[in-house]
Every structure is written in C-alpha cells, then in structure tokens.
Tab-separated table of C-alpha atoms and ligand atoms in Angstrom:
chain	number	residue	atom	x	y	z
A	20	MET	CA	0.000	0.000	0.000
A	21	ILE	CA	1.396	3.429	-0.999
A	22	ASN	CA	0.362	6.204	1.352
A	23	ILE	CA	-0.010	9.584	-0.336
A	24	LEU	CA	-0.451	12.771	1.650
A	25	PHE	CA	-2.183	15.612	-0.188
A	26	ALA	CA	-0.742	18.790	1.358
A	27	ALA	CA	-2.366	21.840	-0.202
A	28	HIS	CA	-5.243	24.194	0.563
A	29	SER	CA	-8.602	22.483	1.012
A	30	ASP	CA	-10.018	23.984	-2.192
A	31	ARG	CA	-7.226	22.251	-4.106
A	32	TRP	CA	-8.282	18.931	-2.538
A	33	ASP	CA	-11.774	19.536	-3.869
A	34	GLU	CA	-10.300	19.991	-7.360
A	35	TYR	CA	-7.774	17.180	-7.256
A	36	GLN	CA	-9.341	14.353	-5.276
A	37	ILE	CA	-11.293	12.873	-8.190
A	38	PRO	CA	-8.684	13.360	-10.978
A	39	LEU	CA	-5.869	12.057	-8.755
A	40	THR	CA	-7.874	9.045	-7.643
A	41	LYS	CA	-8.702	8.290	-11.269
A	42	ALA	CA	-5.085	8.692	-12.458
A	43	LEU	CA	-3.673	6.634	-9.566
A	44	THR	CA	-6.268	3.912	-10.093
A	45	ALA	CA	-5.189	3.693	-13.726
A	46	THR	CA	-1.629	2.819	-12.561
A	47	GLU	CA	-3.057	-0.313	-10.860
A	48	LEU	CA	-0.997	0.489	-7.758
A	49	SER	CA	-2.559	-0.047	-4.370
A	50	PHE	CA	-2.730	3.356	-2.702
A	51	ASP	CA	-4.336	5.321	0.099
A	52	MET	CA	-4.522	9.096	-0.433
A	53	ARG	CA	-5.598	11.461	2.322
A	54	THR	CA	-5.085	14.996	3.602
A	55	ASP	CA	-3.869	13.673	6.946
A	56	PHE	CA	-1.587	10.794	7.909
A	57	PRO	CA	0.809	10.036	10.738
A	58	PRO	CA	3.967	11.543	9.140
A	59	GLU	CA	6.116	8.412	9.404
A	60	MET	CA	3.528	6.474	7.322
A	61	VAL	CA	3.728	8.807	4.326
A	62	ASP	CA	5.396	7.554	1.117
A	63	TYR	CA	4.730	10.538	-1.178
A	64	ILE	CA	3.590	14.097	-0.568
A	65	VAL	CA	1.579	15.868	-3.255
A	66	TYR	CA	2.436	19.413	-2.370
A	67	ALA	CA	1.624	23.086	-2.869
A	68	PRO	CA	4.258	25.442	-1.431
A	69	ASN	CA	1.585	27.599	0.234
A	70	SER	CA	0.264	24.662	2.268
A	71	ALA	CA	0.548	24.559	6.061
A	72	LEU	CA	3.181	21.809	5.790
A	73	GLN	CA	6.578	23.508	5.959
A	74	ASP	CA	8.550	21.158	8.230
A	75	PHE	CA	9.345	17.877	6.479
A	76	THR	CA	11.466	16.492	9.348
A	77	PRO	CA	8.791	14.052	10.657
A	78	TYR	CA	8.246	12.513	7.204
A	79	THR	CA	11.093	10.073	7.718
A	80	ASN	CA	9.898	7.483	5.163
A	81	CYS	CA	8.757	9.881	2.465
A	82	ARG	CA	10.296	8.990	-0.885
A	83	ALA	CA	9.533	12.209	-2.774
A	84	VAL	CA	7.643	15.486	-2.659
A	85	LEU	CA	5.634	16.063	-5.832
A	86	ASN	CA	4.977	19.748	-6.383
A	87	LEU	CA	1.710	20.908	-7.917
A	88	TRP	CA	3.330	24.154	-9.067
A	89	ALA	CA	5.878	24.805	-11.805
A	90	GLY	CA	7.720	27.389	-9.667
A	91	VAL	CA	9.674	25.991	-6.717
A	92	GLU	CA	11.324	29.132	-5.333
A	93	ASN	CA	9.308	28.919	-2.083
A	94	ILE	CA	10.266	25.327	-1.352
A	95	VAL	CA	13.654	24.733	-2.936
A	96	GLY	CA	15.607	26.270	-0.050
A	97	ASN	CA	13.659	24.461	2.703
A	98	GLN	CA	16.412	22.793	4.744
A	99	THR	CA	13.996	20.250	6.258
A	100	LEU	CA	13.227	18.856	2.813
A	101	LYS	CA	15.856	16.152	2.289
A	102	MET	CA	13.897	13.872	-0.059
A	103	PRO	CA	13.744	14.336	-3.870
A	104	LEU	CA	11.528	17.192	-5.061
A	105	ALA	CA	9.739	17.047	-8.411
A	106	ARG	CA	8.160	20.126	-9.946
A	107	MET	CA	5.099	20.250	-12.156
A	108	ILE	CA	5.354	20.133	-15.901
A	109	ASP	CA	1.775	19.795	-17.009
A	110	ARG	CA	0.560	19.786	-20.600
A	111	GLY	CA	-2.470	21.863	-19.628
A	112	MET	CA	-0.300	24.462	-17.922
A	113	THR	CA	2.031	24.610	-20.902
A	114	ARG	CA	-0.815	25.131	-23.351
A	115	GLY	CA	-2.314	27.811	-21.082
A	116	MET	CA	0.999	29.682	-21.049
A	117	VAL	CA	1.363	29.404	-24.816
A	118	GLU	CA	-2.117	30.909	-25.257
A	119	TRP	CA	-1.495	33.740	-22.771
A	120	VAL	CA	1.909	34.652	-24.204
A	121	THR	CA	0.725	34.426	-27.806
A	122	GLY	CA	-2.306	36.595	-27.005
A	123	HIS	CA	-0.250	39.318	-25.342
A	124	VAL	CA	2.482	39.223	-27.981
A	125	MET	CA	-0.181	39.571	-30.707
A	126	ARG	CA	-1.825	42.469	-28.850
A	127	HIS	CA	1.418	44.425	-28.847
A	128	HIS	CA	2.513	43.285	-32.283
A	129	LEU	CA	-0.742	44.380	-33.941
A	130	GLY	CA	-1.078	47.528	-31.817
A	131	MET	CA	-4.621	46.492	-30.907
A	132	ASP	CA	-4.882	49.083	-28.132
A	133	ALA	CA	-4.989	51.917	-30.658
A	134	HIS	CA	-8.366	50.686	-31.871
A	135	ILE	CA	-9.741	49.195	-28.652
A	136	PHE	CA	-9.114	52.417	-26.697
A	137	GLY	CA	-9.046	54.917	-29.538
A	138	GLN	CA	-12.489	54.927	-31.179
A	139	ASP	CA	-12.604	58.683	-31.609
A	140	GLY	CA	-13.993	59.044	-35.128
A	141	LEU	CA	-10.605	59.341	-36.815
A	142	TRP	CA	-9.946	56.903	-39.676
A	143	ARG	CA	-6.401	55.745	-38.880
A	144	SER	CA	-4.991	53.366	-41.431
A	145	ASP	CA	-1.605	52.504	-39.935
A	146	ILE	CA	-0.708	48.972	-40.961
A	147	ALA	CA	1.214	46.801	-38.483
A	148	PRO	CA	4.332	45.057	-39.773
A	149	LEU	CA	4.074	41.337	-40.384
A	150	ALA	CA	5.284	38.976	-37.689
A	151	TRP	CA	8.453	38.208	-39.621
A	152	ASP	CA	9.504	41.838	-39.074
A	153	ARG	CA	8.906	41.734	-35.292
A	154	PRO	CA	11.772	40.046	-33.414
A	155	VAL	CA	10.683	38.417	-30.162
A	156	THR	CA	13.065	37.152	-27.478
A	157	ILE	CA	12.103	34.668	-24.804
A	158	LEU	CA	14.307	34.416	-21.719
A	159	GLY	CA	13.996	30.856	-20.426
A	160	MET	CA	13.856	27.896	-22.832
A	161	GLY	CA	12.353	25.399	-20.395
A	162	ALA	CA	9.034	23.609	-20.633
A	163	LEU	CA	7.098	26.862	-20.995
A	164	GLY	CA	9.548	29.143	-22.813
A	165	ARG	CA	10.316	26.573	-25.459
A	166	ALA	CA	6.635	25.853	-26.176
A	167	CYS	CA	5.980	29.597	-26.534
A	168	ALA	CA	9.045	30.014	-28.767
A	169	GLU	CA	7.914	27.218	-31.067
A	170	THR	CA	4.395	28.624	-31.383
A	171	LEU	CA	5.621	32.162	-32.085
A	172	ALA	CA	8.178	30.823	-34.591
A	173	ASN	CA	5.343	28.977	-36.338
A	174	LEU	CA	3.569	32.333	-36.632
A	175	GLU	CA	6.779	33.502	-38.361
A	176	PHE	CA	8.075	35.829	-35.661
A	177	PRO	CA	11.891	35.797	-35.685
A	178	VAL	CA	12.296	34.205	-32.241
A	179	THR	CA	15.404	34.257	-30.093
A	180	GLY	CA	15.607	32.074	-26.999
A	181	TRP	CA	18.022	32.400	-24.107
A	182	SER	CA	18.796	29.856	-21.400
A	183	ARG	CA	21.525	28.796	-18.964
A	184	THR	CA	22.732	25.869	-21.077
A	185	PRO	CA	22.958	25.641	-24.906
A	186	LYS	CA	19.868	24.641	-26.867
A	187	ASN	CA	19.159	23.579	-30.420
A	188	ILE	CA	15.543	24.380	-31.291
A	189	SER	CA	14.350	24.297	-34.872
A	190	GLY	CA	13.330	27.749	-36.110
A	191	VAL	CA	14.634	29.547	-33.000
A	192	THR	CA	17.944	31.435	-32.665
A	193	THR	CA	19.395	30.450	-29.317
A	194	PHE	CA	21.855	32.048	-26.937
A	195	HIS	CA	22.914	30.935	-23.501
A	196	GLY	CA	24.737	32.122	-20.438
A	197	GLU	CA	25.147	35.590	-19.028
A	198	ASN	CA	27.738	36.535	-21.664
A	199	GLN	CA	25.164	36.118	-24.435
A	200	LEU	CA	22.235	37.812	-22.719
A	201	GLU	CA	23.001	41.150	-24.335
A	202	ARG	CA	22.829	39.591	-27.806
A	203	ALA	CA	19.444	38.085	-26.969
A	204	LEU	CA	18.105	41.434	-25.785
A	205	GLU	CA	19.492	43.868	-28.331
A	206	THR	CA	17.078	42.904	-31.127
A	207	ALA	CA	14.003	42.156	-28.978
A	208	GLN	CA	11.022	44.321	-29.873
A	209	ILE	CA	9.063	42.099	-27.498
A	210	VAL	CA	10.787	40.239	-24.664
A	211	VAL	CA	8.992	37.503	-22.719
A	212	LEU	CA	10.342	36.416	-19.326
A	213	LEU	CA	9.914	32.727	-18.571
A	214	LEU	CA	12.786	32.213	-16.165
A	215	PRO	CA	12.450	30.631	-12.736
A	216	LEU	CA	13.230	32.797	-9.721
A	217	THR	CA	16.662	31.806	-8.396
A	218	ALA	CA	19.593	33.547	-6.747
A	219	GLU	CA	20.989	34.115	-10.263
A	220	THR	CA	17.850	35.393	-11.969
A	221	GLN	CA	16.586	37.693	-9.205
A	222	GLY	CA	16.791	41.293	-10.425
A	223	MET	CA	18.263	40.148	-13.754
A	224	ILE	CA	16.129	42.605	-15.713
A	225	ASN	CA	17.736	45.754	-14.354
A	226	ALA	CA	18.351	49.265	-15.708
A	227	HIS	CA	21.376	48.167	-17.732
A	228	ARG	CA	19.535	45.288	-19.418
A	229	LEU	CA	16.392	47.302	-20.074
A	230	ALA	CA	18.542	49.943	-21.756
A	231	ILE	CA	19.878	47.289	-24.167
A	232	LEU	CA	16.379	46.671	-25.551
A	233	PRO	CA	15.494	48.642	-28.700
A	234	LYS	CA	13.492	51.833	-28.139
A	235	GLY	CA	9.779	51.103	-27.867
A	236	ALA	CA	10.299	47.473	-26.805
A	237	VAL	CA	7.602	45.704	-24.813
A	238	VAL	CA	8.303	43.551	-21.748
A	239	VAL	CA	5.926	40.647	-21.062
A	240	ASN	CA	6.514	38.934	-17.714
A	241	PRO	CA	4.620	35.764	-16.830
A	242	GLY	CA	7.745	34.347	-15.068
A	243	ARG	CA	8.225	35.792	-11.593
A	244	GLY	CA	7.953	39.400	-10.361
A	245	PRO	CA	11.413	39.686	-8.749
A	246	LEU	CA	13.107	38.902	-12.073
A	247	ILE	CA	12.574	42.626	-12.741
A	248	ASP	CA	13.919	45.644	-10.871
A	249	ASN	CA	10.623	47.560	-10.558
A	250	ASP	CA	12.201	50.997	-10.144
A	251	ALA	CA	14.296	50.487	-13.258
A	252	LEU	CA	11.219	49.323	-15.182
A	253	LEU	CA	9.202	52.375	-14.166
A	254	ALA	CA	12.093	54.718	-14.977
A	255	CYS	CA	12.510	53.124	-18.384
A	256	LEU	CA	8.793	53.342	-19.192
A	257	ASN	CA	8.569	56.940	-17.959
A	258	ALA	CA	11.628	57.955	-19.973
A	259	GLY	CA	9.924	56.626	-23.116
A	260	HIS	CA	12.549	53.970	-23.791
A	261	LEU	CA	10.119	51.090	-23.248
A	262	GLY	CA	6.764	51.016	-25.011
A	263	HIS	CA	4.787	48.897	-22.550
A	264	ALA	CA	5.051	46.223	-19.873
A	265	THR	CA	2.488	43.457	-19.451
A	266	LEU	CA	3.018	41.924	-16.017
A	267	ASP	CA	1.356	38.834	-14.592
A	268	VAL	CA	3.634	38.333	-11.585
A	269	PHE	CA	4.885	40.716	-8.922
A	270	HIS	CA	7.276	41.144	-6.009
A	271	THR	CA	4.231	41.102	-3.695
A	272	GLU	CA	1.089	39.158	-4.608
A	273	PRO	CA	-1.698	40.115	-4.633
A	274	LEU	CA	-0.324	43.375	-6.036
A	275	PRO	CA	-1.341	45.991	-3.403
A	276	ALA	CA	-4.276	48.160	-4.534
A	277	GLU	CA	-2.209	51.346	-4.146
A	278	HIS	CA	0.709	50.054	-6.249
A	279	ALA	CA	1.818	52.383	-9.065
A	280	PHE	CA	1.579	49.557	-11.615
A	281	TRP	CA	-2.224	49.446	-11.435
A	282	HIS	CA	-2.603	52.989	-12.739
A	283	HIS	CA	0.361	53.309	-15.061
A	284	PRO	CA	-0.763	53.982	-18.654
A	285	LYS	CA	2.044	51.833	-20.055
A	286	ILE	CA	1.579	48.857	-17.740
A	287	THR	CA	-0.982	46.082	-18.026
A	288	VAL	CA	-1.502	44.078	-14.834
A	289	THR	CA	-2.922	40.579	-14.941
A	290	PRO	CA	-3.347	38.863	-11.547
A	291	HIS	CA	-1.037	35.837	-11.867
A	292	ILE	CA	-3.417	34.106	-14.245
A	293	ALA	CA	-1.091	33.488	-17.182
A	294	SER	CA	-1.379	29.770	-16.640
A	295	ALA	CA	-2.489	27.352	-13.963
A	296	THR	CA	-1.907	23.685	-13.259
A	297	ARG	CA	-4.885	21.802	-14.737
A	298	PRO	CA	-6.056	19.046	-12.393
A	299	ASP	CA	-6.775	16.359	-15.040
A	300	SER	CA	-3.415	16.560	-16.791
A	301	ALA	CA	-1.450	17.365	-13.592
A	302	ALA	CA	-2.978	14.346	-11.829
A	303	ARG	CA	-1.611	12.106	-14.588
A	304	VAL	CA	1.872	13.594	-14.076
A	305	ILE	CA	1.718	12.956	-10.316
A	306	ALA	CA	0.430	9.404	-10.817
A	307	GLU	CA	3.145	8.660	-13.363
A	308	ASN	CA	5.826	9.789	-10.913
A	309	ILE	CA	4.383	7.620	-8.141
A	310	ARG	CA	4.272	4.687	-10.562
A	311	ARG	CA	7.898	5.326	-11.462
A	312	GLY	CA	8.866	5.502	-7.799
A	313	ALA	CA	7.080	2.224	-7.110
A	314	THR	CA	8.845	0.432	-9.972
A	315	GLY	CA	12.283	1.914	-9.244
A	316	GLU	CA	12.365	4.136	-12.336
A	317	ALA	CA	13.815	7.646	-12.233
A	318	LEU	CA	11.253	10.325	-11.313
A	319	LEU	CA	10.315	12.952	-13.892
A	320	HIS	CA	10.971	16.689	-13.510
A	321	LEU	CA	13.305	16.497	-10.509
A	322	VAL	CA	14.488	19.832	-9.168
A	323	ASP	CA	18.229	20.431	-8.962
A	324	ARG	CA	18.423	22.123	-5.579
A	325	ARG	CA	21.990	23.284	-6.221
A	326	ILE	CA	20.871	25.599	-9.037
A	327	GLY	CA	17.426	26.275	-7.579
A	328	TYR	CA	14.985	25.044	-10.256
B	412	LIG	N1	2.466	33.253	-14.294
B	412	LIG	C1	2.077	31.996	-14.250
B	412	LIG	O1	0.888	31.705	-14.221
B	412	LIG	C2	3.124	30.902	-14.253
B	412	LIG	C3	2.721	29.565	-14.424
B	412	LIG	C4	3.693	28.584	-14.475
B	412	LIG	C5	5.032	28.921	-14.367
B	412	LIG	N2	5.394	30.224	-14.193
B	412	LIG	C6	6.823	30.596	-14.097
B	412	LIG	O2	7.497	30.187	-15.275
B	412	LIG	C7	8.783	29.723	-14.903
B	412	LIG	C8	9.369	28.849	-15.996
B	412	LIG	O3	8.688	27.604	-16.015
B	412	LIG	P1	9.256	26.349	-16.822
B	412	LIG	O4	8.376	25.210	-16.519
B	412	LIG	O5	9.473	26.708	-18.246
B	412	LIG	O6	10.698	26.185	-16.123
B	412	LIG	P2	11.912	25.272	-16.556
B	412	LIG	O7	11.456	24.163	-17.442
B	412	LIG	O8	12.667	24.952	-15.305
B	412	LIG	O9	12.793	26.241	-17.453
B	412	LIG	C9	13.520	27.295	-16.922
B	412	LIG	C10	14.354	27.910	-18.032
B	412	LIG	O10	15.064	29.026	-17.498
B	412	LIG	C11	16.446	28.872	-17.790
B	412	LIG	N3	17.270	29.454	-16.742
B	412	LIG	C12	17.233	29.215	-15.404
B	412	LIG	N4	18.189	29.927	-14.776
B	412	LIG	C13	18.832	30.617	-15.734
B	412	LIG	C14	19.916	31.524	-15.733
B	412	LIG	N5	20.554	31.855	-14.597
B	412	LIG	N6	20.335	32.042	-16.897
B	412	LIG	C15	19.718	31.704	-18.053
B	412	LIG	N7	18.675	30.854	-18.140
B	412	LIG	C16	18.245	30.322	-16.987
B	412	LIG	C17	16.671	27.378	-17.865
B	412	LIG	O11	17.853	27.114	-18.579
B	412	LIG	P3	18.311	25.601	-18.904
B	412	LIG	O12	17.312	25.091	-19.930
B	412	LIG	O13	19.656	25.759	-19.478
B	412	LIG	O14	18.240	24.837	-17.614
B	412	LIG	C18	15.396	26.930	-18.588
B	412	LIG	O15	15.544	27.096	-19.973
B	412	LIG	C19	8.522	29.000	-13.574
B	412	LIG	O16	9.699	28.874	-12.811
B	412	LIG	C20	7.524	29.906	-12.915
B	412	LIG	O17	8.229	30.880	-12.174
B	412	LIG	C21	4.469	31.207	-14.132
C-alpha cells in the first residue's frame, strides 16, 4: 500500500481528489490518499508550497515530494526537505501559457490598443508590420519558454531564446549564459520572461539590461515578479525607452491596490493568471511519478536544488 499525503489548501483537494484518484487507479498500484496521515507512514507528498506543511522532518519514510506548481522558489531552499523534489510540468499548464503569451504578444505586435481604446472618429490606417519583421526574445527555454518560442516561430516571428545551457531548437535562434544575454536582448522588440526565480535570476532585468532593448520594446513577464527591478522598469517606461510592460507576476502578490503599476498607462496588470496547473493533466503527471517511484524508475521533472529550479 502506498500512502499519499495531499498537502495543499482544502479547495485544491476539492479539485484534485477525483482526478488524482482516477489517475492513480489507472496505474493499478494499491494506494491510500488522504489529507492527513501520521507523518512516518507517508510515502509521497503531493504538495503546494503555500500549504501549512513547511517542516518535512517528521516525514522520515517519504520517498519524494511532488509539487503541484511549476515554480519551486518557495520550497527549494527548505532545509527540512531532504527527499527528492519534483516540480510540475503539465501539458495543460504549458498550453495555457502558450495561449497567454501568444495573445499578449499579438496584442502588442498588432497595436490592438490603438483601436480598442481609440475609437474617436478618426480613420487611422496605420498597418502593423508582419510577424516576420517583429523580433521576439524569450528568456527561459524550459518547458514553458520553449513551447511559446515554437508557437511564435510557427507564426513567423523571428524568435530568439536564451537559457543557462545551450539549446538547439528548430526555427529559434538560441543564446545561452550571461555573456550572451546582451545579444538576446538587443534585437528584442518584445521580450517575454519565462525564467524561474533563483539567486541568479533575481533582479536580472535591471536598468542596464532594459537599456539594451530597442526603443519602444515591450516587456511581457509571466515568469516571476522579482526577475525585474521595478524601479528600473518604471524609470525606463517613464523615460519613453520602453513602449509597454504586461506583467502577470509581482514582487508582492496580490499586487497591493495602491501600487503604481495598477494605474500606469504603459503597464498592463494581470493577476497571476497566465497559466495554472490543470487538475486532469497534472494528476496524470503525479500518478506517473508515483508509478515510477514504485517500480524503481527515475522520477520525472526532478528539481536540482543546487541551481534552484
Ligand atoms: N504566471 C504563471 O501563471 C506561471 C505559471 C507557471 C510557471 N510560471 C513561471 O514560469 C517559470 C518557468 O517555467 P518552466 O516550466 O518553463 O521552467 P523550466 O522548465 O525549469 O525552465 C527554466 C528555463 O530558465 C532557464 N534558466 C534558469 N536559470 C537561468 C539563468 N541563470 N540564466 C539563463 N537561463 C536560466 C533554464 O535554462 P536551462 O534550460 O539551461 O536549464 C530553462 O531554460 C517557472 O519557474 C515559474 O516561475 C508562471
């Protein structure tokens, strides 16, 4: 019998209980899944970093913690967590991110705001360039960044991707490492941030890097708020160097009602809704990892705690 502790807010249990039970049943493993167990009985923890469980010390027999979120910055440094940690790569979440990023890139590319907010009786016939004349750079070529890059490349945007290690992605120009970041930024009329938050990426988009972007560039950030130096972003927007910033994630969430971003004419705020884990597809990922653990196979999507993602 495999004992699985579900450690997340109770509303998540309501969403996940049926899909997880179904996906685990399909593995033909014998399991017991609950929201409460004597800690020493637990084999796997299905986990959300905002759950009440923060001290893993009593879970002496736990074989792995299976995160429901893609981002692990709130759990990766937990010194009580000694067992393997897997993050979530979920097909539903990936598709959601591709749709959100594509939608916001297309909004800025086509200049849709001019017509949505500018119906003033003037017949403006400015024609947007075609996608192939609009270079887009995506920082982060992981599960999400790569899927977005491939979709935008299929729409014929010239796409540049940047990551920590080298990549070879058909139709995408790739750069890697800090030394090549400038090359990835200098052509980007639209830059999309899909990096994890780590000690290395925190504050990476600072005044110097924003200044490298071409004049009028748009920043789209569905990654993590602290990737960006907020003061530098505001200064760059106010100075007219940047055209717009569409931000889904923030240093503090929820973004406080009095925050300058809410009212800034060149900032669009979305409330961390770019993409969510989808219970049906995520449950299959969790079940597959538990099946792998039970049969001695390597777990999928393990976090490298040394590098923080
Ligand atoms: N707003 C939302 O709703 C939402 C939803 C889901 C996820 N997210 C955010 O999106 C992030 C990305 O998710 P993912 O699943 O694509 O992550 P991932 O698969 O871990 O990919 C991360 C990418 O960032 C690159 N990277 C990490 N550190 C770097 C550094 N110091 N320099 C250059 N590149 C670096 C990695 O390079 P390598 O490939 O070389 O390792 C990889 O390409 C998550 O961490 C989370 O913060 C947001």
